XYZ file of C-alpha atoms in Angstrom:
696
model
C 17.306 -77.905 -15.181
C 19.478 -75.198 -13.730
C 20.597 -75.662 -10.164
C 19.181 -73.089 -7.677
C 21.693 -70.380 -6.903
C 21.541 -69.776 -3.172
C 24.522 -67.405 -3.340
C 22.819 -64.740 -5.511
C 24.387 -61.296 -5.188
C 21.818 -59.229 -3.263
C 23.025 -55.929 -4.776
C 21.010 -54.318 -7.546
C 22.314 -54.363 -11.113
C 25.148 -51.973 -11.906
C 22.894 -49.492 -13.695
C 20.249 -49.597 -11.012
C 19.815 -46.531 -8.940
C 17.224 -44.018 -8.000
C 14.904 -43.781 -10.918
C 16.365 -46.714 -12.858
C 13.685 -48.737 -14.690
C 12.814 -52.166 -13.335
C 12.851 -54.583 -16.303
C 11.433 -57.523 -14.360
C 7.719 -57.696 -15.098
C 7.068 -60.070 -12.216
C 8.645 -57.673 -9.723
C 6.902 -54.567 -11.041
C 5.472 -52.508 -8.178
C 2.126 -50.865 -8.861
C 1.911 -47.032 -8.477
C -1.140 -44.797 -8.003
C -2.835 -44.134 -11.339
C -0.067 -46.273 -12.873
C 1.953 -43.124 -13.704
C 5.444 -43.770 -12.374
C 7.633 -40.791 -11.416
C 11.027 -42.231 -10.549
C 12.811 -40.139 -7.928
C 15.577 -38.006 -9.347
C 17.544 -37.325 -6.212
C 19.376 -39.724 -3.949
C 18.239 -40.613 -0.487
C 16.647 -37.649 1.326
C 15.552 -37.818 4.934
C 12.540 -35.544 4.430
C 9.641 -36.749 2.376
C 8.537 -34.976 -0.751
C 5.254 -34.257 1.006
C 7.047 -32.305 3.731
C 8.763 -30.134 1.134
C 5.516 -29.552 -0.747
C 3.672 -28.636 2.452
C 6.436 -26.220 3.458
C 6.255 -24.568 0.064
C 2.479 -24.305 0.278
C 2.767 -22.727 3.724
C 5.163 -20.110 2.364
C 2.851 -19.405 -0.554
C -0.188 -19.236 1.713
C 1.587 -16.809 4.047
C 2.537 -14.595 1.112
C -0.999 -14.769 -0.285
C -2.437 -13.904 3.121
C -0.283 -10.786 3.287
C -1.203 -9.784 -0.269
C -4.894 -10.497 0.383
C -5.056 -7.732 2.959
C -5.287 -5.541 -0.130
C -7.166 -7.751 -2.576
C -9.100 -6.430 -5.534
C -12.838 -6.484 -6.107
C -12.569 -9.671 -8.174
C -11.541 -11.579 -5.044
C -14.350 -10.119 -2.944
C -17.122 -10.296 -5.524
C -20.414 -11.548 -4.025
C -21.360 -15.109 -4.909
C -24.683 -13.951 -6.351
C -24.740 -12.125 -9.632
C -24.770 -8.415 -8.895
C -28.017 -6.692 -9.907
C -28.349 -2.927 -10.045
C -31.233 -1.906 -7.791
C -33.132 1.100 -9.166
C -35.938 0.973 -6.593
C -36.806 4.329 -4.930
C -34.650 3.703 -1.889
C -31.648 5.676 -0.761
C -28.504 3.537 -0.731
C -25.288 4.293 1.131
C -22.212 2.173 0.394
C -18.804 2.427 1.994
C -16.382 1.493 -0.788
C -13.425 2.438 1.413
C -12.737 3.781 4.876
C -14.836 1.267 6.791
C -11.805 -0.646 8.032
C -8.217 -0.246 9.138
C -8.311 3.185 10.728
C -10.266 4.897 7.976
C -7.880 4.543 5.038
C -8.815 5.253 1.368
C -12.032 6.904 2.511
C -14.908 6.792 0.016
C -18.669 6.792 0.537
C -21.165 6.322 -2.289
C -24.709 7.715 -2.042
C -27.108 6.390 -4.672
C -30.771 7.105 -5.395
C -32.492 5.670 -8.500
C -30.612 7.317 -11.396
C -28.289 9.608 -9.439
C -25.163 8.936 -7.407
C -22.466 11.024 -5.721
C -19.173 10.027 -4.154
C -18.125 11.631 -0.867
C -14.321 11.624 -0.512
C -11.896 9.629 -2.633
C -8.727 8.920 -0.682
C -5.720 6.631 -0.676
C -4.198 4.332 1.931
C -0.642 5.374 2.769
C -0.192 2.692 5.430
C 0.281 -0.169 2.935
C 3.507 -1.983 3.855
C 4.341 -4.204 0.869
C 7.479 -4.400 -1.317
C 7.464 -1.714 -4.001
C 3.999 -0.399 -3.070
C 3.407 3.293 -2.386
C -0.290 3.282 -1.459
C -3.660 1.697 -2.128
C -6.836 3.104 -3.655
C -10.411 1.870 -3.852
C -11.247 -0.724 -6.489
C -13.822 0.883 -8.778
C -15.546 -2.286 -10.015
C -18.950 -1.165 -8.712
C -18.525 2.411 -9.956
C -17.997 0.903 -13.418
C -21.489 -0.626 -13.163
C -23.197 2.659 -12.235
C -20.964 5.202 -13.966
C -23.952 6.528 -15.909
C -25.451 7.643 -12.574
C -22.394 9.464 -11.231
C -23.051 13.194 -10.886
C -20.278 14.520 -8.596
C -17.416 13.965 -6.187
C -17.855 15.893 -2.928
C -14.758 16.283 -0.753
C -14.823 16.982 2.992
C -11.196 18.209 3.257
C -7.780 18.091 1.632
C -5.900 15.283 3.382
C -4.603 12.536 1.098
C -6.694 9.829 2.750
C -9.673 11.820 1.430
C -8.374 13.121 -1.944
C -5.387 10.901 -2.881
C -7.425 8.559 -5.090
C -8.895 11.309 -7.282
C -6.164 11.388 -9.989
C -6.612 7.643 -10.528
C -10.402 7.478 -10.445
C -11.831 10.762 -11.768
C -10.277 10.438 -15.257
C -11.954 7.017 -15.614
C -15.303 8.251 -14.272
C -15.430 11.999 -14.960
C -17.659 14.256 -12.854
C -17.245 17.690 -11.209
C -15.415 17.824 -7.861
C -17.079 19.940 -5.161
C -15.320 21.301 -2.078
C -14.275 24.353 -0.100
C -11.875 26.865 -1.622
C -8.850 25.424 0.177
C -9.864 21.826 -0.538
C -10.277 22.504 -4.253
C -6.843 24.136 -4.220
C -5.407 20.916 -2.774
C -7.260 18.831 -5.369
C -5.898 20.907 -8.240
C -2.426 20.623 -6.722
C -2.377 16.810 -6.641
C -3.611 16.664 -10.245
C -0.818 19.031 -11.299
C 1.806 16.952 -9.493
C 0.487 13.533 -10.514
C 3.221 11.461 -12.136
C 1.197 9.887 -14.959
C -0.389 11.647 -17.951
C -4.134 12.190 -17.976
C -6.231 10.476 -20.681
C -6.619 12.411 -23.897
C -9.578 14.774 -23.714
C -9.874 14.692 -19.926
C -10.574 18.054 -18.309
C -10.598 18.557 -14.540
C -13.816 20.235 -13.444
C -14.030 21.720 -9.946
C -16.675 23.687 -8.076
C -15.646 25.866 -5.124
C -18.311 26.185 -2.460
C -18.516 28.733 0.361
C -18.814 26.848 3.643
C -19.536 30.062 5.547
C -22.659 31.201 3.687
C -24.555 27.873 3.702
C -25.026 27.921 -0.073
C -26.876 24.901 -1.453
C -26.201 23.526 -4.934
C -28.365 21.094 -6.870
C -26.703 17.871 -8.075
C -29.192 15.619 -9.865
C -31.883 14.723 -7.319
C -29.659 15.934 -4.458
C -28.867 19.278 -2.844
C -25.415 19.666 -1.288
C -24.198 22.067 1.393
C -20.840 22.320 3.152
C -20.641 23.248 6.850
C -17.392 24.460 8.391
C -15.698 22.228 10.991
C -12.349 22.435 12.776
C -9.672 19.936 11.793
C -5.893 20.002 11.271
C -6.146 21.450 7.755
C -7.948 24.600 6.579
C -11.202 24.372 4.686
C -12.493 21.259 6.475
C -16.235 20.694 6.210
C -19.191 18.457 6.910
C -21.107 17.394 3.814
C -24.874 17.864 4.079
C -26.747 16.007 1.362
C -30.502 16.482 1.055
C -32.077 13.568 -0.825
C -35.668 12.674 -1.763
C -35.673 10.214 1.166
C -34.083 12.446 3.808
C -31.019 14.368 4.902
C -27.575 12.800 5.202
C -24.697 14.390 7.117
C -21.152 13.139 6.590
C -19.027 14.770 9.299
C -15.672 14.353 7.577
C -12.814 14.594 10.105
C -13.624 17.072 12.851
C -13.143 18.326 16.386
C -14.801 21.063 18.444
C -11.901 23.449 19.146
C -13.200 26.580 20.881
C -10.082 28.615 20.024
C -8.315 27.507 16.811
C -5.528 29.797 15.615
C -7.150 30.219 12.195
C -10.479 31.074 13.867
C -12.135 28.339 11.773
C -14.460 27.155 14.525
C -16.974 24.401 13.864
C -20.260 26.034 12.827
C -22.271 24.694 15.755
C -25.222 27.011 15.076
C -25.744 25.575 11.600
C -25.364 21.994 12.818
C -28.013 22.623 15.476
C -30.305 24.170 12.884
C -29.895 21.145 10.607
C -30.620 18.830 13.540
C -33.788 20.741 14.381
C -34.934 20.485 10.757
C -34.390 16.716 10.810
C -31.520 14.398 9.898
C -32.184 10.930 8.514
C -28.642 9.513 8.731
C -25.489 10.698 10.471
C -22.286 9.274 9.000
C -19.693 10.180 11.619
C -15.930 9.606 11.455
C -14.697 7.353 14.259
C -10.915 7.764 14.458
C -10.516 8.602 18.152
C -13.693 7.356 19.838
C -11.601 5.363 22.311
C -10.002 8.561 23.653
C -11.923 9.887 26.657
C -12.905 13.500 27.240
C -12.359 16.288 24.723
C -9.440 17.074 22.442
C -7.476 20.083 23.802
C -7.433 23.317 21.837
C -4.593 24.027 19.429
C -3.947 27.257 21.337
C -2.752 25.269 24.392
C 0.489 24.470 22.544
C 1.676 28.017 21.916
C 3.346 28.516 25.292
C 5.199 25.186 24.953
C 6.981 26.393 21.815
C 7.826 29.738 23.377
C 9.327 28.038 26.443
C 11.502 25.619 24.425
C 12.782 28.400 22.162
C 13.640 30.502 25.251
C 15.791 27.692 26.681
C 17.270 26.081 23.546
C 21.064 26.587 23.263
C 21.263 26.125 19.472
C 19.188 25.950 16.345
C 15.544 24.855 16.471
C 14.107 22.238 14.096
C 10.379 21.445 14.212
C 8.832 18.391 12.532
C 5.138 18.808 11.708
C 2.526 17.437 9.312
C 2.847 19.225 5.985
C -0.814 20.297 5.938
C -1.108 21.506 9.557
C -1.235 25.214 8.820
C -2.420 26.080 12.358
C 0.765 24.565 13.769
C 2.915 26.400 11.247
C 1.162 29.662 12.100
C 1.989 29.008 15.756
C 5.682 28.397 14.976
C 5.816 31.559 12.844
C 4.320 33.523 15.741
C 6.895 32.086 18.170
C 9.750 32.832 15.750
C 8.661 36.440 15.322
C 8.331 36.755 19.117
C 11.978 35.655 19.524
C 13.332 37.593 16.547
C 14.165 34.457 14.530
C 13.805 33.747 10.832
C 11.958 30.663 9.540
C 13.253 28.245 6.904
C 10.977 25.571 5.515
C 11.911 22.260 3.940
C 9.542 19.776 2.320
C 7.959 20.273 -1.096
C 4.438 19.356 0.004
C 4.635 21.675 3.013
C 5.896 24.642 1.000
C 3.228 24.100 -1.653
C 0.430 23.905 0.923
C 1.741 26.956 2.792
C 1.827 29.022 -0.395
C -1.826 28.205 -0.993
C -2.757 28.913 2.655
C -1.052 32.318 2.545
C -2.669 33.110 -0.799
C -6.136 32.372 0.588
C -5.541 34.165 3.874
C -5.450 31.135 6.196
C -1.869 31.870 7.355
C -0.434 35.337 8.012
C 3.329 35.806 7.792
C 5.110 39.126 8.459
C 7.260 40.268 5.559
C 10.861 39.068 5.741
C 10.139 36.152 8.102
C 11.064 33.350 5.693
C 14.576 32.565 4.464
C 15.743 29.856 2.018
C 16.749 26.511 3.517
C 20.122 26.839 1.751
C 21.005 29.865 3.910
C 20.634 28.034 7.244
C 24.258 26.870 7.303
C 25.533 30.467 7.191
C 23.176 31.895 9.838
C 23.820 32.201 13.549
C 22.251 29.397 15.589
C 20.005 31.730 17.574
C 18.659 33.418 14.453
C 16.793 30.564 12.749
C 13.996 28.016 13.154
C 13.671 25.243 10.571
C 10.221 23.751 9.950
C 10.440 20.407 8.153
C 8.401 17.430 7.072
C 9.208 14.048 8.613
C 7.461 13.997 11.978
C 6.382 10.406 11.177
C 9.925 9.263 10.328
C 9.143 8.944 6.611
C 12.286 7.617 4.855
C 12.573 10.376 2.236
C 11.391 13.295 4.377
C 13.513 16.365 5.121
C 13.936 15.652 8.832
C 14.879 12.021 8.190
C 17.563 13.099 5.722
C 18.931 15.482 8.339
C 18.942 12.694 10.939
C 20.963 10.307 8.773
C 23.335 12.995 7.477
C 22.129 13.011 3.861
C 20.544 16.472 3.747
C 21.990 18.746 1.090
C 21.979 22.005 3.063
C 21.725 21.145 6.765
C 24.181 19.199 8.922
C 22.914 18.670 12.459
C 25.323 19.237 15.330
C 25.430 19.052 19.101
C 23.205 21.525 20.951
C 20.670 21.613 18.091
C 17.086 21.046 19.234
C 14.490 18.993 17.367
C 10.791 19.208 18.301
C 8.494 16.469 16.965
C 5.115 18.175 17.040
C 3.046 15.072 16.299
C 2.181 11.583 17.458
C 2.308 8.394 15.340
C -0.682 8.088 13.017
C -3.028 5.355 14.359
C -2.903 2.015 12.506
C 0.112 3.167 10.439
C 2.957 1.328 12.181
C 5.037 4.525 12.177
C 6.216 4.070 15.773
C 9.309 2.123 14.713
C 10.207 4.637 11.981
C 10.030 7.497 14.470
C 12.069 5.495 16.994
C 14.886 4.877 14.491
C 14.952 8.558 13.529
C 15.086 9.685 17.169
C 17.968 7.247 17.755
C 19.889 8.816 14.855
C 19.210 12.314 16.172
C 20.294 11.387 19.696
C 23.579 9.919 18.425
C 24.420 13.334 17.008
C 23.982 14.956 20.417
C 20.738 16.641 19.390
C 18.119 17.496 22.037
C 14.881 15.789 20.973
C 11.469 16.739 22.376
C 8.501 14.463 21.631
C 4.917 15.047 22.612
C 4.603 11.569 24.103
C 7.492 12.383 26.491
C 6.707 16.027 27.211
C 5.977 15.373 30.901
C 9.270 13.513 31.234
C 11.100 16.420 29.582
C 9.383 19.012 31.766
C 7.782 20.917 28.881
C 4.197 21.568 27.898
C 2.206 19.596 25.301
C 3.607 19.661 21.767
C 0.709 18.207 19.810
C -3.052 17.983 19.817
C -5.073 15.715 17.594
C -7.087 16.964 14.664
C -9.825 14.505 15.611
C -12.542 14.663 18.226
C -12.520 12.678 21.454
C -15.368 10.671 22.952
C -17.320 13.586 24.449
C -17.179 15.518 21.173
C -18.434 12.525 19.186
C -21.337 12.353 21.625
C -21.982 16.072 21.180
C -22.120 15.735 17.396
C -24.846 13.101 17.792
C -26.765 15.274 20.262
C -26.564 18.347 18.049
C -27.665 16.684 14.801
C -30.263 14.319 16.374
C -30.237 11.709 13.564
C -32.830 8.967 13.203
C -30.185 6.488 12.015
C -26.504 6.355 12.877
C -23.683 4.752 10.852
C -20.076 5.161 12.069
C -17.550 5.521 9.227
C -13.838 6.156 8.612
C -12.406 3.890 11.285
C -11.436 0.371 12.324
C -14.341 -2.011 12.984
C -13.664 -2.170 16.736
C -13.534 1.632 16.957
C -16.802 2.011 15.059
C -18.415 -0.434 17.467
C -17.367 1.836 20.335
C -18.923 4.718 18.434
C -22.210 2.843 18.248
C -22.074 2.461 22.040
C -21.697 6.241 22.300
C -24.720 6.723 20.040
C -26.808 4.346 22.145
C -25.804 6.294 25.265
C -27.111 9.422 23.537
C -30.517 7.847 22.952
C -30.216 6.328 19.473
C -31.937 2.902 19.452
C -29.366 0.192 18.763
C -31.630 -1.141 15.998
C -31.144 2.218 14.254
C -27.350 1.798 14.127
C -25.178 -0.365 11.920
C -21.469 -1.149 11.826
C -21.021 -1.546 8.076
C -17.988 -2.976 6.349
C -16.609 -2.061 2.946
C -19.039 -3.065 0.205
C -22.103 -3.330 2.454
C -25.235 -1.753 0.924
C -27.466 0.047 3.427
C -30.901 0.967 2.064
C -33.040 3.687 3.660
C -36.636 4.780 3.552
C -37.869 7.623 5.771
C -38.632 5.056 8.494
C -36.387 2.073 7.892
C -32.733 1.068 7.483
C -31.720 -2.386 6.281
C -28.721 -4.226 4.906
C -29.718 -5.299 1.381
C -26.546 -6.803 -0.028
C -22.944 -6.303 -0.940
C -21.192 -4.863 -3.977
C -17.735 -5.726 -5.322
C -15.046 -3.871 -3.378
C -11.355 -4.080 -2.685
C -7.998 -2.343 -2.912
C -5.895 -1.556 -5.955
C -2.170 -1.192 -5.216
C -0.071 1.607 -6.691
C 3.726 1.805 -6.972
C 6.046 4.813 -6.740
C 5.405 5.805 -10.363
C 1.621 5.811 -9.990
C 1.201 2.566 -11.934
C -1.147 -0.215 -10.788
C 0.470 -3.391 -9.391
C -1.282 -6.762 -9.740
C -1.995 -8.797 -6.598
C -0.097 -11.778 -8.061
C 2.997 -9.613 -8.450
C 2.712 -8.552 -4.828
C 2.486 -12.187 -3.716
C 5.652 -13.014 -5.667
C 7.436 -10.020 -4.142
C 6.519 -11.145 -0.636
C 7.753 -14.663 -1.409
C 10.995 -13.285 -2.801
C 11.452 -11.120 0.275
C 10.802 -14.029 2.635
C 12.361 -17.029 0.868
C 14.449 -15.790 -2.052
C 14.903 -17.238 -5.530
C 16.953 -20.041 -7.075
C 17.283 -20.437 -10.845
C 18.881 -23.547 -12.362
C 20.084 -23.266 -15.950
C 20.637 -26.469 -17.944
C 21.974 -26.497 -21.501
C 21.321 -29.856 -23.161
C 22.330 -31.314 -26.493
C 19.120 -32.208 -28.318
C 20.573 -35.211 -30.111
C 22.457 -36.926 -27.306
C 20.394 -35.663 -24.350
C 23.590 -34.854 -22.455
C 24.547 -31.655 -20.658
C 26.911 -29.486 -22.675
C 28.265 -27.871 -19.524
C 27.927 -28.058 -15.781
C 24.543 -26.789 -14.513
C 24.514 -23.077 -13.653
C 22.810 -22.094 -10.402
C 21.739 -18.521 -9.600
C 20.687 -17.656 -6.047
C 19.141 -14.335 -5.000
C 18.021 -13.714 -1.435
C 18.210 -17.419 -0.549
C 21.703 -18.477 0.547
C 25.186 -17.169 -0.157
C 26.547 -19.775 -2.532
C 30.211 -19.397 -1.557
C 29.343 -20.268 2.029
C 27.287 -23.286 0.939
C 29.432 -24.926 -1.738
C 28.629 -28.443 -0.499
C 24.899 -27.909 -1.021
C 25.435 -26.333 -4.430
C 27.810 -29.074 -5.595
C 25.345 -31.717 -4.428
C 22.593 -29.941 -6.341
C 24.694 -29.934 -9.527
C 25.283 -33.685 -9.188
C 21.577 -34.305 -8.791
C 20.763 -32.062 -11.760
C 23.150 -34.059 -13.939
C 21.493 -37.270 -12.787
C 18.073 -35.779 -13.555
C 19.079 -35.029 -17.140
C 20.467 -38.531 -17.654
C 17.432 -40.297 -16.218
C 14.453 -38.191 -17.269
C 15.196 -35.773 -20.125
C 14.680 -38.173 -23.033
C 11.809 -40.047 -21.343
C 9.309 -37.233 -20.874
C 8.307 -34.127 -22.790
C 10.034 -30.836 -21.996
C 7.202 -29.260 -20.000
C 6.893 -32.294 -17.751
C 10.664 -32.462 -17.338
C 10.775 -28.840 -16.171
C 7.873 -29.422 -13.761
C 9.602 -32.478 -12.273
C 12.854 -30.555 -12.091
C 11.176 -27.729 -10.169
C 9.575 -30.140 -7.674
C 12.777 -32.060 -7.061
C 14.962 -28.972 -6.674
C 12.442 -27.649 -4.162
C 12.627 -30.969 -2.298
C 16.432 -31.016 -2.293
C 16.738 -27.424 -1.043
C 14.164 -27.979 1.684
C 16.051 -31.092 2.791
C 19.269 -29.129 3.275
C 18.016 -25.690 4.355
C 14.437 -26.117 5.630
C 13.449 -23.262 3.330
C 11.337 -23.121 0.176
C 12.579 -20.471 -2.263
C 10.975 -19.716 -5.602
C 12.552 -22.190 -8.043
C 12.863 -21.306 -11.723
C 14.202 -24.057 -14.030
C 15.632 -22.868 -17.350
C 16.303 -25.577 -19.960
C 18.111 -24.570 -23.147
C 18.056 -27.153 -25.959
C 20.916 -26.872 -28.432
C 20.215 -28.834 -31.635
C 22.569 -29.937 -34.486
C 21.282 -28.193 -37.599
C 23.142 -29.700 -40.536
C 22.379 -28.461 -44.055
C 22.286 -30.150 -47.460
C 24.908 -29.506 -50.103
C 24.082 -27.279 -53.068
C 23.679 -29.054 -56.323
C 26.580 -27.279 -58.100
C 28.872 -27.630 -55.129
C 28.759 -23.885 -54.313
C 26.170 -21.485 -52.881
C 23.583 -19.933 -55.187
C 22.289 -16.342 -54.928
C 19.523 -17.253 -52.446
C 21.382 -19.979 -50.663
C 23.631 -19.587 -47.590
C 27.144 -21.072 -47.834
C 27.319 -24.637 -46.621
C 29.268 -24.945 -43.373
C 31.403 -27.850 -42.360
C 30.402 -29.809 -39.236
C 33.310 -28.163 -37.429
C 32.031 -24.669 -38.326
C 28.490 -25.566 -37.218
C 29.793 -26.851 -33.892
C 31.881 -23.687 -33.420
C 28.844 -21.440 -34.131
C 26.702 -23.388 -31.669
C 29.393 -23.155 -29.028
C 29.700 -19.381 -29.534
C 25.925 -18.859 -29.307
C 25.817 -20.988 -26.185
C 28.616 -19.010 -24.509
C 26.861 -15.692 -25.295
C 23.552 -16.994 -23.953
C 25.205 -18.351 -20.816
C 26.977 -15.041 -20.188
C 23.686 -13.162 -20.423
C 21.986 -15.514 -17.981
C 24.802 -15.420 -15.441
C 25.170 -11.634 -15.478
C 21.431 -11.023 -15.305
C 20.322 -9.698 -11.915
C 17.240 -11.696 -10.919
C 16.288 -9.014 -8.421
C 15.309 -6.691 -11.256
C 13.229 -9.156 -13.226
């Protein structure tokens, strides 16, 4: 009998450590599901659960941002979608019913016929590498056999920007005014991606001044002239077997527009007297009281500034606002100045406006932008894109000194003839641009500060104000009212306006994207929801998956860490020190202690776990533990990518005759095999270390 040893060394065996196996069966500690996962790293003060929760929070935040623009798959109704061919008129907002009226698209469907009114894009998307969003066409795919036409209210991109993506997939003629069809043809010509083989763009120009009516399936369509900030703007009047629909498009009631394109109030009144079943009215500026001032009220403001300006004049305007450009041309001619224009979209639109007679320019008024540097200051006015502070616009390039032909100088004057687009977040972009202009000693006039600067107004909206929205309802006298093209809160205000004008609240509905409103001559009801969503498009015109966007957001917020381990297959040992690549996470030279500690832990991980579990499980454990270690030391959860390269010893047999045959490779000595493996490893390592993870 052995005497009891009361002086037993309390320390663990020499090989014991984090993750070391416990060979004593009696002391074995049970684990959940009896699947032990020995910890790889040494003592960490944060629990693994804290690190996992932090990582999940980061992923959830990124997913939440990406989900603002999720596809139809994510918003698909829980019930199986069934195509309803009952003799009811259905109106579905596939886009434009949220977020300030972006990617506007309304679908009107009756039995075996359907038309799409407007097909825009959303330029306010603020995600890494994303240019804009368009409507997800999942539902159009289901009813493509019914689609008879696209009808466009006007030529702004939030109403036509989706056409080059969608029309080639679901071909149908595009109807619109002469100017609108010109804009449509222009964006197809300038689209960056090739059209499908056999696709042919079909357009139908309609005369909004003669009230012509064209038959489209079971529908009759008519365009009615309205005033907006682009020529050729119209209401769409759609006569259906159930009743008449009016989609106002974007409008205002300007009594004295420079292009004399007044809203055709007489025709709207006539349509109202004949009977309107549903009014679909845009809702952009319902929260603005009163009436929108006339464009003509700005003319004197430009004349006054030009009279007093000591140097050159630069005016930033929207590229499609031909009324404003006509006003600037008039002021330039009045003061004996030439006009130079910069901005491809603006020049293209102006050429079309002049060709169709919407803008009149005296001969010799325009000069090339390249000649501005050689002209006297008092002899030129430059009209440029960039009133919203867009990064690549002409005015922005002038502000930051990168413009090819124009260098701003003290005593120059810049007029921003616009206000930030609602819901776009452009305020900060404009602010940065104005800061850059001010640093150069440039005089900057903004509409929002015109009272402070002692000048007249420099901008009026292209959209109606509250009293004009009320007048549209009074003139058309609809039985049912559905506000469209606006944020939900704004549309709710619009419903209040309709109720004030005598529309029963039960006859109004604030629909969201995907909602299906069904109409009979006497009834409106919500009958379901169709798949809807947003498809994201990059600078090249290619579609970007939602998962990619989530990863980009995570990379932008947390960064990336890749760990590269090269392990000998036979021995299970590292062939070299672990390589660590960090992008957007921490600067490794300033955090050598953390990186060295991580390398030590990675070596320990290989020793303790590599030969005990399969490769996939080893990489999963490695990812979890690296995440835990980095969270412990930085309180951040970057994307972790483990790369494990297994280098095996591939010895070959000797040839029977002692030398290689015709089909047999020469036998290498063990030293030559080892040298080849080492060379391949060095080449592979060099590629990994010089690879820029930011471009993956």
